[in-house]
XYZ file of C-alpha atoms in Angstrom:
338
model
C 156.892 31.772 -41.115
C 157.634 35.587 -41.911
C 156.006 38.055 -40.680
C 153.771 41.200 -42.773
C 156.726 43.310 -41.312
C 159.777 41.577 -42.036
C 158.519 40.615 -45.632
C 159.897 42.151 -48.201
C 157.669 44.480 -49.972
C 159.974 47.072 -51.164
C 161.824 44.244 -53.754
C 158.566 42.497 -54.414
C 156.760 45.382 -55.685
C 159.558 47.315 -57.470
C 160.375 44.231 -59.554
C 156.779 43.405 -60.143
C 155.618 46.591 -61.170
C 158.867 47.086 -64.022
C 157.856 43.299 -64.839
C 154.250 44.526 -65.742
C 154.759 47.240 -67.066
C 157.518 45.884 -69.491
C 155.599 42.703 -70.514
C 152.635 44.267 -70.680
C 153.150 48.136 -72.059
C 156.341 47.438 -73.559
C 157.500 50.513 -71.500
C 160.840 50.852 -69.184
C 160.282 52.586 -65.404
C 162.977 53.901 -63.093
C 162.109 52.854 -59.350
C 163.359 55.743 -57.121
C 163.022 54.175 -53.542
C 163.871 57.597 -51.865
C 160.764 59.202 -53.335
C 157.777 58.304 -50.671
C 155.138 60.200 -52.608
C 151.179 59.234 -51.880
C 149.398 61.796 -53.600
C 148.697 62.484 -57.248
C 146.705 66.221 -58.389
C 144.747 67.059 -61.031
C 143.117 64.268 -63.784
C 143.265 61.048 -62.910
C 142.989 57.222 -62.538
C 143.349 55.295 -59.380
C 143.162 51.558 -59.229
C 142.999 49.318 -56.204
C 142.785 45.892 -55.136
C 142.577 44.102 -51.533
C 143.967 41.490 -50.338
C 142.148 39.389 -47.324
C 142.015 35.994 -45.410
C 144.913 35.688 -42.337
C 146.758 39.135 -43.946
C 144.569 41.642 -44.944
C 145.512 44.599 -47.129
C 145.835 46.494 -49.957
C 147.509 47.413 -53.329
C 146.884 50.898 -55.586
C 148.310 52.011 -58.215
C 148.056 56.051 -59.174
C 148.646 56.997 -62.812
C 148.164 60.530 -64.780
C 144.681 60.567 -67.043
C 147.194 61.407 -70.306
C 149.577 58.613 -69.174
C 146.609 56.113 -68.712
C 145.805 56.468 -72.004
C 149.158 55.934 -73.505
C 149.587 52.600 -70.975
C 146.191 51.912 -72.615
C 147.315 52.825 -76.400
C 150.484 50.656 -75.973
C 148.460 47.371 -74.434
C 145.608 47.338 -77.203
C 148.680 48.614 -79.658
C 146.312 51.489 -80.922
C 146.502 55.525 -80.848
C 145.842 56.981 -77.597
C 144.118 59.603 -79.730
C 141.704 56.133 -80.855
C 141.137 55.556 -77.293
C 136.763 55.317 -78.070
C 135.637 54.887 -73.826
C 137.000 55.239 -70.661
C 136.070 51.345 -70.323
C 139.423 50.608 -72.972
C 141.244 52.275 -69.536
C 139.634 50.867 -66.538
C 140.520 47.618 -68.192
C 143.743 48.178 -68.679
C 144.492 49.363 -65.234
C 142.078 46.815 -64.170
C 144.163 44.073 -65.555
C 147.535 45.655 -64.386
C 146.546 45.895 -60.977
C 145.112 41.683 -61.453
C 148.715 41.217 -62.003
C 151.050 42.770 -59.794
C 148.213 41.825 -57.038
C 148.575 38.644 -58.009
C 152.360 38.738 -57.603
C 152.282 39.904 -54.348
C 149.506 37.304 -53.559
C 151.650 34.446 -54.694
C 155.008 35.738 -52.619
C 152.886 36.571 -49.606
C 151.365 32.732 -49.739
C 154.781 31.327 -50.113
C 155.830 33.063 -47.136
C 152.802 31.448 -44.873
C 150.995 34.912 -45.299
C 147.920 33.335 -46.967
C 145.127 35.679 -48.650
C 143.483 35.869 -51.667
C 142.181 38.701 -53.848
C 139.240 41.361 -55.056
C 138.306 42.286 -57.757
C 140.039 45.164 -58.492
C 138.378 48.872 -58.436
C 138.886 52.256 -60.343
C 138.200 56.009 -59.342
C 138.580 58.564 -61.288
C 138.159 62.396 -61.645
C 140.218 65.969 -60.478
C 139.269 66.098 -56.572
C 139.284 63.053 -54.111
C 141.319 61.448 -51.451
C 141.808 57.977 -51.072
C 142.671 56.187 -47.560
C 142.359 52.593 -46.298
C 142.437 52.439 -42.249
C 143.510 50.363 -39.506
C 146.387 49.031 -42.018
C 149.708 48.371 -39.349
C 152.323 48.665 -42.718
C 152.073 51.181 -45.355
C 154.613 50.914 -47.646
C 154.729 53.783 -50.869
C 156.339 53.024 -53.882
C 157.272 56.174 -56.878
C 158.287 55.215 -60.640
C 158.633 57.120 -63.631
C 158.570 56.889 -66.914
C 160.508 59.380 -68.527
C 158.606 62.330 -67.454
C 155.449 60.711 -65.989
C 154.839 58.998 -62.471
C 153.404 56.025 -61.371
C 152.660 56.016 -57.577
C 152.137 52.441 -55.791
C 150.905 51.945 -52.379
C 150.922 48.164 -50.190
C 149.196 48.248 -47.048
C 148.824 45.367 -45.056
C 147.874 44.427 -41.420
C 147.480 40.265 -40.176
C 143.705 39.623 -39.004
C 142.530 40.030 -35.929
C 142.448 36.956 -34.164
C 138.843 36.368 -33.000
C 138.176 37.189 -36.489
C 140.240 34.951 -38.139
C 138.921 32.068 -35.986
C 135.349 33.050 -37.029
C 136.233 33.141 -41.190
C 136.751 30.392 -43.769
C 140.651 30.385 -43.980
C 141.312 30.677 -48.105
C 142.787 27.273 -48.434
C 139.710 25.756 -47.392
C 137.136 27.267 -49.693
C 135.968 25.152 -52.792
C 136.181 27.517 -55.750
C 135.122 25.366 -57.905
C 131.209 24.862 -56.332
C 128.648 26.615 -59.090
C 126.756 29.258 -57.595
C 123.642 31.243 -58.030
C 124.597 34.769 -58.434
C 121.360 36.120 -60.020
C 118.949 33.910 -57.778
C 120.283 35.403 -54.483
C 118.823 37.946 -52.845
C 120.739 41.006 -52.151
C 117.708 43.361 -50.985
C 117.221 41.643 -47.946
C 120.039 41.636 -45.970
C 121.122 45.641 -47.688
C 117.465 47.016 -46.761
C 117.571 45.108 -43.267
C 121.229 46.340 -42.468
C 120.153 50.324 -43.027
C 116.774 49.955 -41.384
C 118.371 49.004 -38.343
C 121.441 51.054 -38.628
C 119.487 54.129 -39.328
C 115.971 53.564 -37.448
C 117.094 51.456 -34.802
C 121.076 52.576 -33.500
C 121.006 56.062 -34.646
C 117.186 56.952 -34.449
C 117.743 58.681 -37.823
C 114.574 58.262 -40.027
C 115.145 57.391 -43.903
C 113.088 56.481 -47.025
C 113.373 54.383 -49.930
C 113.884 56.477 -53.457
C 115.087 55.787 -56.536
C 118.729 54.696 -56.554
C 120.428 58.353 -57.969
C 122.666 61.136 -56.336
C 122.339 64.461 -55.614
C 124.447 66.393 -58.311
C 124.468 69.647 -56.516
C 127.579 71.054 -57.748
C 130.623 71.699 -55.316
C 128.660 69.033 -52.930
C 131.562 66.696 -51.136
C 131.280 63.208 -50.992
C 132.634 60.344 -48.778
C 132.066 56.839 -50.050
C 133.214 53.713 -47.773
C 134.254 50.746 -49.839
C 134.206 47.098 -48.724
C 135.348 44.368 -50.919
C 133.937 40.903 -50.692
C 136.349 37.639 -51.484
C 135.991 33.928 -51.522
C 133.668 31.758 -53.428
C 131.991 34.704 -54.636
C 133.486 38.440 -55.419
C 132.311 41.452 -55.022
C 132.079 44.991 -53.704
C 130.287 47.143 -51.542
C 129.915 51.028 -52.288
C 128.031 53.341 -49.781
C 128.029 57.364 -51.137
C 126.867 59.832 -48.497
C 127.638 63.594 -48.601
C 129.972 64.781 -46.025
C 127.567 66.703 -44.790
C 125.414 63.700 -43.683
C 128.458 61.780 -42.583
C 128.691 64.604 -39.831
C 125.293 63.842 -39.137
C 125.655 60.212 -38.939
C 128.770 60.716 -36.213
C 126.951 63.244 -34.147
C 124.546 60.231 -33.654
C 126.462 57.567 -33.076
C 128.764 59.504 -31.021
C 126.295 60.980 -28.906
C 127.412 64.395 -30.268
C 126.943 67.801 -31.174
C 128.159 67.557 -34.858
C 129.827 71.219 -34.083
C 132.022 68.903 -31.313
C 133.193 66.664 -34.579
C 136.848 67.621 -34.726
C 138.312 66.209 -37.936
C 137.549 63.471 -40.232
C 139.286 61.063 -38.955
C 136.016 60.581 -36.024
C 133.661 60.601 -39.537
C 135.781 57.813 -41.288
C 135.670 55.553 -38.005
C 131.827 55.545 -37.886
C 131.043 55.707 -41.165
C 133.711 52.352 -41.501
C 131.350 50.780 -39.017
C 128.467 51.535 -40.639
C 130.362 49.819 -43.459
C 131.217 47.037 -41.428
C 127.700 46.197 -40.538
C 125.823 46.219 -44.212
C 128.616 44.031 -45.761
C 128.915 42.033 -42.629
C 124.686 41.392 -43.356
C 125.614 40.585 -46.736
C 128.259 38.302 -46.228
C 126.292 36.736 -43.435
C 123.211 35.860 -46.092
C 125.977 34.885 -49.360
C 127.366 32.168 -46.486
C 124.136 30.975 -45.340
C 123.257 31.096 -49.311
C 126.573 28.429 -49.953
C 128.516 31.545 -51.191
C 131.264 32.077 -48.372
C 133.563 34.569 -48.811
C 136.032 37.087 -46.871
C 135.533 40.876 -45.542
C 138.367 43.780 -46.571
C 139.105 46.440 -44.334
C 137.044 49.552 -45.387
C 138.551 52.372 -47.631
C 137.413 55.643 -48.054
C 136.934 58.080 -51.031
C 136.539 61.799 -50.677
C 136.213 64.860 -52.605
C 134.256 66.885 -54.878
C 134.752 65.810 -57.741
C 135.371 61.799 -58.873
C 133.595 58.368 -60.402
C 133.999 55.296 -59.187
C 133.056 52.075 -60.852
C 132.605 48.512 -60.677
C 134.594 46.056 -63.020
C 133.385 42.989 -65.172
C 130.280 42.142 -62.220
C 128.139 39.518 -63.568
C 125.210 41.298 -61.446
C 125.048 45.189 -60.086
C 122.070 46.757 -57.741
C 121.698 50.122 -56.678
C 119.679 50.742 -53.927
C 118.822 54.645 -52.821
C 117.431 56.201 -49.630
C 117.269 59.926 -48.281
C 116.922 61.437 -44.961
C 115.186 64.725 -45.342
C 117.224 66.350 -48.383
C 120.166 64.246 -48.008
C 120.957 61.384 -50.341
C 122.316 57.710 -49.552
C 123.554 54.960 -52.087
C 124.397 52.047 -51.893
C 126.115 49.809 -54.940
C 126.676 45.985 -54.557
C 128.091 44.209 -57.500
C 128.938 40.259 -56.873
C 130.554 37.588 -59.143
C 131.330 33.901 -59.194
C 135.204 33.650 -58.175
C 134.854 30.861 -61.352
C 134.689 32.886 -63.998
């Protein structure tokens, strides 16, 4: 069996991305292996899809907003100026991600590195940074379509031995089981986890409120995200301001906010909060006969971006606040057999 460090990611991604763009969009891409760009400026669209199982990881694709319209026009056979909404663009990026991620997943499984895919997620905007922590191998790929740039990132890690023993392996999940997503009680595991985290562990009092985010201009936000994959598919987004994220970090580390050296410490603590919220939801889903696996947390930070939960059967939003700080937890679920 191969390891994540010997698996030939570059050849697989270079071939797959070019084949998918040629087949679906009739676009010829040039792969530049000497360029390892991982960031794009201006209006852009970022699509992500997770791999979970004995191998954990992520695949991202990032393109400029203008080029995303050209891509959508090609797939739908319409003029880019006739695209009516961002929903059409999001569907196209999501479909490309499913194909690229699915091809990589199949190759990993063939190499004995078993995993399954999450649902795709989309981020749009002008000012944001995306990061997934705790991955042991990261590869960045740059493609060109004439003057347009397509950035692809693949990150991989082996599942921890202890965690691997406790979780159902992908090949043992029964994806034919019919599950009752609409009848599942989402509220209890989410509110229970938040109460335990903030009231008990952090000694930060929070109150329930309408599920919305503060719209003050120039406010910097941090969103921690975790995907669920298995008999049920889904995603959890935990939205807070960067200011409040530092308050949480100070409480968790028992230090003063001004002693926090950088955002890495903050993301570690927010990631732990995301893991606890998602873990509580996963346990409730498992108890309800809907076993699933969790991805590593990823983070989106910035002042101008929107995140979308794509093609989910059920989406619930839970709002809380501490003093003048808003908290929003988004949960989206769907059965995997759809």
